[in-house]
Short mmCIF file of C-alpha atoms in Angstrom, two decimals:
data_model
loop_
_atom_site.label_atom_id
_atom_site.label_comp_id
_atom_site.label_asym_id
_atom_site.label_seq_id
_atom_site.Cartn_x
_atom_site.Cartn_y
_atom_site.Cartn_z
CA UNK A 1156 88.19 93.39 119.49
CA UNK A 1157 87.91 93.91 115.73
CA UNK A 1158 90.88 93.54 113.42
CA UNK A 1159 91.09 95.51 110.18
CA UNK A 1160 93.86 94.59 107.73
CA UNK A 1161 94.95 97.11 105.09
CA UNK A 1162 97.50 95.37 102.87
CA UNK A 1163 99.47 96.74 99.94
CA UNK A 1164 102.81 98.31 99.10
CA UNK A 1165 101.73 101.92 98.53
CA UNK A 1166 102.09 104.59 101.21
CA UNK A 1167 98.72 104.52 102.98
CA UNK A 1168 99.94 105.95 106.29
CA UNK A 1169 98.07 109.26 106.02
CA UNK A 1170 94.85 107.48 105.06
CA UNK A 1171 95.02 105.13 108.04
CA UNK A 1172 95.93 107.95 110.40
CA UNK A 1173 92.81 109.82 109.27
CA UNK A 1174 90.66 106.70 109.68
CA UNK A 1175 92.09 106.06 113.15
CA UNK A 1176 91.44 109.66 114.16
CA UNK A 1177 87.80 109.53 113.07
CA UNK A 1178 87.21 106.23 114.85
CA UNK A 1179 88.86 107.52 118.02
CA UNK A 1180 86.70 110.64 117.88
CA UNK A 1181 83.63 108.39 117.85
CA UNK A 1182 84.71 106.83 121.15
CA UNK A 1183 86.50 103.75 119.81
CA UNK A 1184 89.73 102.61 121.45
CA UNK A 1185 92.03 102.25 118.44
CA UNK A 1186 95.45 100.70 117.94
CA UNK A 1187 97.14 101.42 114.60
CA UNK A 1188 99.95 98.93 113.88
CA UNK A 1189 102.91 99.82 111.66
CA UNK A 1190 103.79 96.62 109.79
CA UNK A 1191 105.37 98.52 106.90
CA UNK A 1192 108.71 97.65 105.36
CA UNK A 1193 110.47 100.87 106.39
CA UNK A 1194 108.59 101.83 109.56
CA UNK A 1195 106.76 104.77 108.02
CA UNK A 1196 104.88 105.86 111.12
CA UNK A 1197 107.95 106.92 113.08
CA UNK A 1198 108.12 109.90 110.74
CA UNK A 1199 104.45 110.78 111.18
CA UNK A 1200 104.29 110.63 114.99
CA UNK A 1201 107.76 112.01 115.76
CA UNK A 1202 109.36 108.94 117.34
CA UNK A 1203 112.69 108.96 115.49
CA UNK A 1204 115.02 109.48 118.46
CA UNK A 1205 113.48 107.40 121.26
CA UNK A 1206 110.86 105.14 119.75
CA UNK A 1207 108.40 103.49 122.12
CA UNK A 1208 106.66 100.23 121.19
CA UNK A 1209 103.18 101.70 121.67
CA UNK A 1210 102.70 105.47 121.59
CA UNK A 1211 99.57 107.59 122.01
CA UNK A 1212 99.03 109.99 119.13
CA UNK A 1213 96.03 112.27 118.57
CA UNK A 1214 93.63 110.18 120.63
CA UNK A 1215 94.66 106.67 119.55
CA UNK A 1216 97.65 104.35 119.98
CA UNK A 1217 100.30 103.56 117.38
CA UNK A 1218 102.46 100.41 117.58
CA UNK A 1219 105.84 100.60 115.89
CA UNK A 1220 108.87 98.34 115.71
CA UNK A 1221 107.04 95.00 115.73
CA UNK A 1222 107.96 92.46 113.05
CA UNK A 1223 105.37 89.77 113.81
CA UNK A 1224 101.81 89.63 115.08
CA UNK A 1225 102.81 87.24 117.88
CA UNK A 1226 105.14 89.84 119.41
CA UNK A 1227 102.48 92.50 119.20
CA UNK A 1228 99.86 90.23 120.72
CA UNK A 1229 101.99 89.73 123.83
CA UNK A 1230 102.05 93.48 124.41
CA UNK A 1231 98.32 93.77 123.79
CA UNK A 1232 97.60 91.06 126.37
CA UNK A 1233 99.82 92.83 128.89
CA UNK A 1234 97.91 96.06 128.29
CA UNK A 1235 94.60 94.26 128.71
CA UNK A 1236 95.71 93.03 132.12
CA UNK A 1237 96.03 96.68 133.04
CA UNK A 1238 92.47 97.32 131.84
CA UNK A 1239 93.62 98.70 128.48
CA UNK A 1240 91.56 97.09 125.76
CA UNK A 1241 91.15 98.00 122.10
CA UNK A 1242 87.91 98.06 120.15
CA UNK A 1243 89.66 98.11 116.78
CA UNK A 1244 93.19 97.11 115.75
CA UNK A 1245 94.14 98.52 112.33
CA UNK A 1246 97.08 96.85 110.59
CA UNK A 1247 99.07 98.61 107.86
CA UNK A 1248 100.65 95.50 106.37
CA UNK A 1249 103.57 95.53 103.95
CA UNK A 1250 105.64 92.84 105.69
CA UNK A 1251 104.44 89.72 103.84
CA UNK A 1252 104.67 87.35 106.81
CA UNK A 1253 103.54 89.70 109.58
CA UNK A 1254 100.07 88.19 109.98
CA UNK A 1255 99.60 84.46 110.54
CA UNK A 1256 96.82 82.78 108.58
CA UNK A 1257 94.63 82.74 111.69
CA UNK A 1258 94.60 86.57 111.79
CA UNK A 1259 93.68 86.78 108.10
CA UNK A 1260 90.84 84.31 108.69
CA UNK A 1261 89.33 86.07 111.71
CA UNK A 1262 89.77 89.70 110.60
CA UNK A 1263 86.52 91.64 110.34
CA UNK A 1264 87.85 93.66 107.39
CA UNK A 1265 90.47 92.94 104.73
CA UNK A 1266 91.32 95.70 102.26
CA UNK A 1267 93.83 95.60 99.41
CA UNK A 1268 95.10 99.13 98.91
CA UNK A 1269 96.77 100.45 95.77
CA UNK A 1270 97.42 103.61 93.85
CA UNK A 1271 97.66 103.80 90.06
CA UNK A 1272 101.41 103.10 89.83
CA UNK A 1273 102.24 100.33 87.35
CA UNK A 1274 105.29 99.33 89.37
CA UNK A 1275 103.36 98.98 92.63
CA UNK A 1276 100.65 96.96 90.91
CA UNK A 1277 103.25 94.58 89.51
CA UNK A 1278 104.96 94.23 92.89
CA UNK A 1279 101.57 93.86 94.53
CA UNK A 1280 100.82 90.89 92.30
CA UNK A 1281 103.96 89.15 93.57
CA UNK A 1282 102.97 90.02 97.15
CA UNK A 1283 99.52 88.48 96.70
CA UNK A 1284 101.02 85.37 95.12
CA UNK A 1285 103.10 84.88 98.26
CA UNK A 1286 100.04 85.38 100.45
CA UNK A 1287 97.68 83.02 98.65
CA UNK A 1288 100.33 80.35 98.02
CA UNK A 1289 100.73 79.68 101.74
CA UNK A 1290 99.62 76.14 102.61
CA UNK A 1291 96.24 76.28 104.27
CA UNK A 1292 95.44 79.87 103.28
CA UNK A 1293 91.64 80.13 102.76
CA UNK A 1294 90.38 80.53 99.21
CA UNK A 1295 87.12 82.34 99.97
CA UNK A 1296 87.98 85.30 102.20
CA UNK A 1297 86.22 88.58 101.43
CA UNK A 1298 88.57 91.36 100.32
CA UNK A 1299 87.66 94.96 99.61
CA UNK A 1300 89.58 97.16 97.17
CA UNK A 1301 90.70 100.71 97.89
CA UNK A 1302 92.31 103.21 95.53
CA UNK A 1303 94.24 105.96 97.27
CA UNK A 1304 95.91 108.99 95.68
CA UNK A 1305 93.36 108.57 92.90
CA UNK A 1306 93.68 110.97 89.98
CA UNK A 1307 92.08 111.19 86.56
CA UNK A 1308 94.78 109.55 84.44
CA UNK A 1309 92.59 108.12 81.68
CA UNK A 1310 93.22 104.49 82.66
CA UNK A 1311 90.09 102.36 82.98
CA UNK A 1312 89.34 100.93 86.38
CA UNK A 1313 88.72 97.41 85.05
CA UNK A 1314 92.28 97.32 83.69
CA UNK A 1315 93.73 98.53 86.98
CA UNK A 1316 92.19 95.65 88.94
CA UNK A 1317 92.51 92.94 86.28
CA UNK A 1318 95.63 91.43 87.85
CA UNK A 1319 93.72 90.60 91.04
CA UNK A 1320 91.17 88.32 89.41
CA UNK A 1321 93.60 85.42 89.33
CA UNK A 1322 93.71 85.20 93.12
CA UNK A 1323 91.13 82.99 94.90
CA UNK A 1324 89.29 85.48 97.07
CA UNK A 1325 85.83 86.99 97.15
CA UNK A 1326 86.83 90.38 95.73
CA UNK A 1327 84.18 93.02 96.20
CA UNK A 1328 83.57 94.41 92.74
CA UNK A 1329 83.03 98.07 93.56
CA UNK A 1330 86.27 99.63 94.84
CA UNK A 1331 86.48 102.51 97.27
CA UNK A 1332 88.25 105.54 95.83
CA UNK A 1333 89.91 108.38 97.74
CA UNK A 1334 90.71 111.28 95.39
CA UNK A 1335 94.04 113.07 95.46
CA UNK A 1336 95.26 116.56 94.73
CA UNK A 1337 98.22 118.73 95.63
CA UNK A 1338 96.36 120.06 98.67
CA UNK A 1339 96.27 116.55 100.17
CA UNK A 1340 99.99 116.16 99.57
CA UNK A 1341 100.72 119.54 101.15
CA UNK A 1342 98.66 118.60 104.23
CA UNK A 1343 100.38 115.22 104.55
CA UNK A 1344 103.81 116.87 104.52
CA UNK A 1345 102.73 119.61 106.93
CA UNK A 1346 101.30 117.07 109.38
CA UNK A 1347 104.48 114.97 109.24
CA UNK A 1348 106.86 117.85 109.88
CA UNK A 1349 104.74 119.39 112.64
CA UNK A 1350 103.90 115.98 114.20
CA UNK A 1351 100.19 116.78 114.09
CA UNK A 1352 97.10 115.37 112.46
CA UNK A 1353 94.88 118.05 110.98
CA UNK A 1354 91.88 116.86 108.97
CA UNK A 1355 89.94 120.05 108.38
CA UNK A 1356 91.96 121.20 105.32
CA UNK A 1357 91.13 117.96 103.45
CA UNK A 1358 88.96 118.53 100.39
CA UNK A 1359 85.20 118.18 100.70
CA UNK A 1360 85.06 115.25 98.26
CA UNK A 1361 87.89 113.44 100.06
CA UNK A 1362 86.13 113.80 103.41
CA UNK A 1363 82.85 112.65 101.89
CA UNK A 1364 84.46 109.48 100.52
CA UNK A 1365 86.35 108.90 103.77
CA UNK A 1366 83.07 109.09 105.70
CA UNK A 1367 81.44 106.67 103.28
CA UNK A 1368 84.25 104.13 103.71
CA UNK A 1369 84.25 104.30 107.49
CA UNK A 1370 80.46 104.27 107.69
CA UNK A 1371 80.14 101.13 105.59
CA UNK A 1372 82.93 99.32 107.43
CA UNK A 1373 81.42 100.24 110.81
CA UNK A 1374 77.79 99.77 109.67
CA UNK A 1375 77.05 103.37 110.59
CA UNK A 1376 74.57 105.80 109.13
CA UNK A 1377 76.43 108.39 107.08
CA UNK A 1378 75.48 111.12 109.55
CA UNK A 1379 77.29 109.21 112.30
CA UNK A 1380 80.48 109.16 110.21
CA UNK A 1381 80.18 112.87 109.55
CA UNK A 1382 79.72 113.64 113.25
CA UNK A 1383 82.84 111.63 114.09
CA UNK A 1384 84.79 113.43 111.37
CA UNK A 1385 83.71 116.82 112.75
CA UNK A 1386 84.89 115.81 116.21
CA UNK A 1387 88.21 114.62 114.78
CA UNK A 1388 88.62 117.96 112.97
CA UNK A 1389 88.23 119.80 116.28
CA UNK A 1390 90.88 117.72 118.04
CA UNK A 1391 94.01 119.74 118.75
CA UNK A 1392 96.23 117.31 120.71
#
């Protein structure tokens, strides 16, 4: 089982739903874990009235309502005893103490996610201080950087990431960037209200960058990412 941690205080729910859908379309058994401060995923998957701990949505599972990795792990072990195993567990982490240090150390992928908001960058700095100040937290873990909702605002990239250099991690220098436009926002809102997950209306450049991200994280050829995306676009459930 691989563990992917996406940490940061911006709303990355639509991005991780898209990633989970593409991975599931490739044949991966995926669990997407909502460790956000306000339980964002209840609104995306339509579990406001009678939330279930683990719910199937568009070909993958979503875990909601857990406040600590240890509680989630118990459920995952119970599922495994019933021959339900996951290839990839994706964590959307806003809760600062959700993951114990052992999970951070063994994760196959760690990604710090941000948009261009000055406020979120400032709050993110405090969040990272809390993370790295934990006794025994490793000082040489590899972290990737991901911009979401990226727009041309005239602010240089080096300035946007400058605050991260103070933290003792192996930050990958070249960030991933997912562009943003009003069409993406319209699709996000439409998917939420209709409790669906359409990918086809996403812009060509967004889908190209999404495929590049997934391909590099999975060590796939780019054509394999594109095939998985096409299959995810055709999914109707």
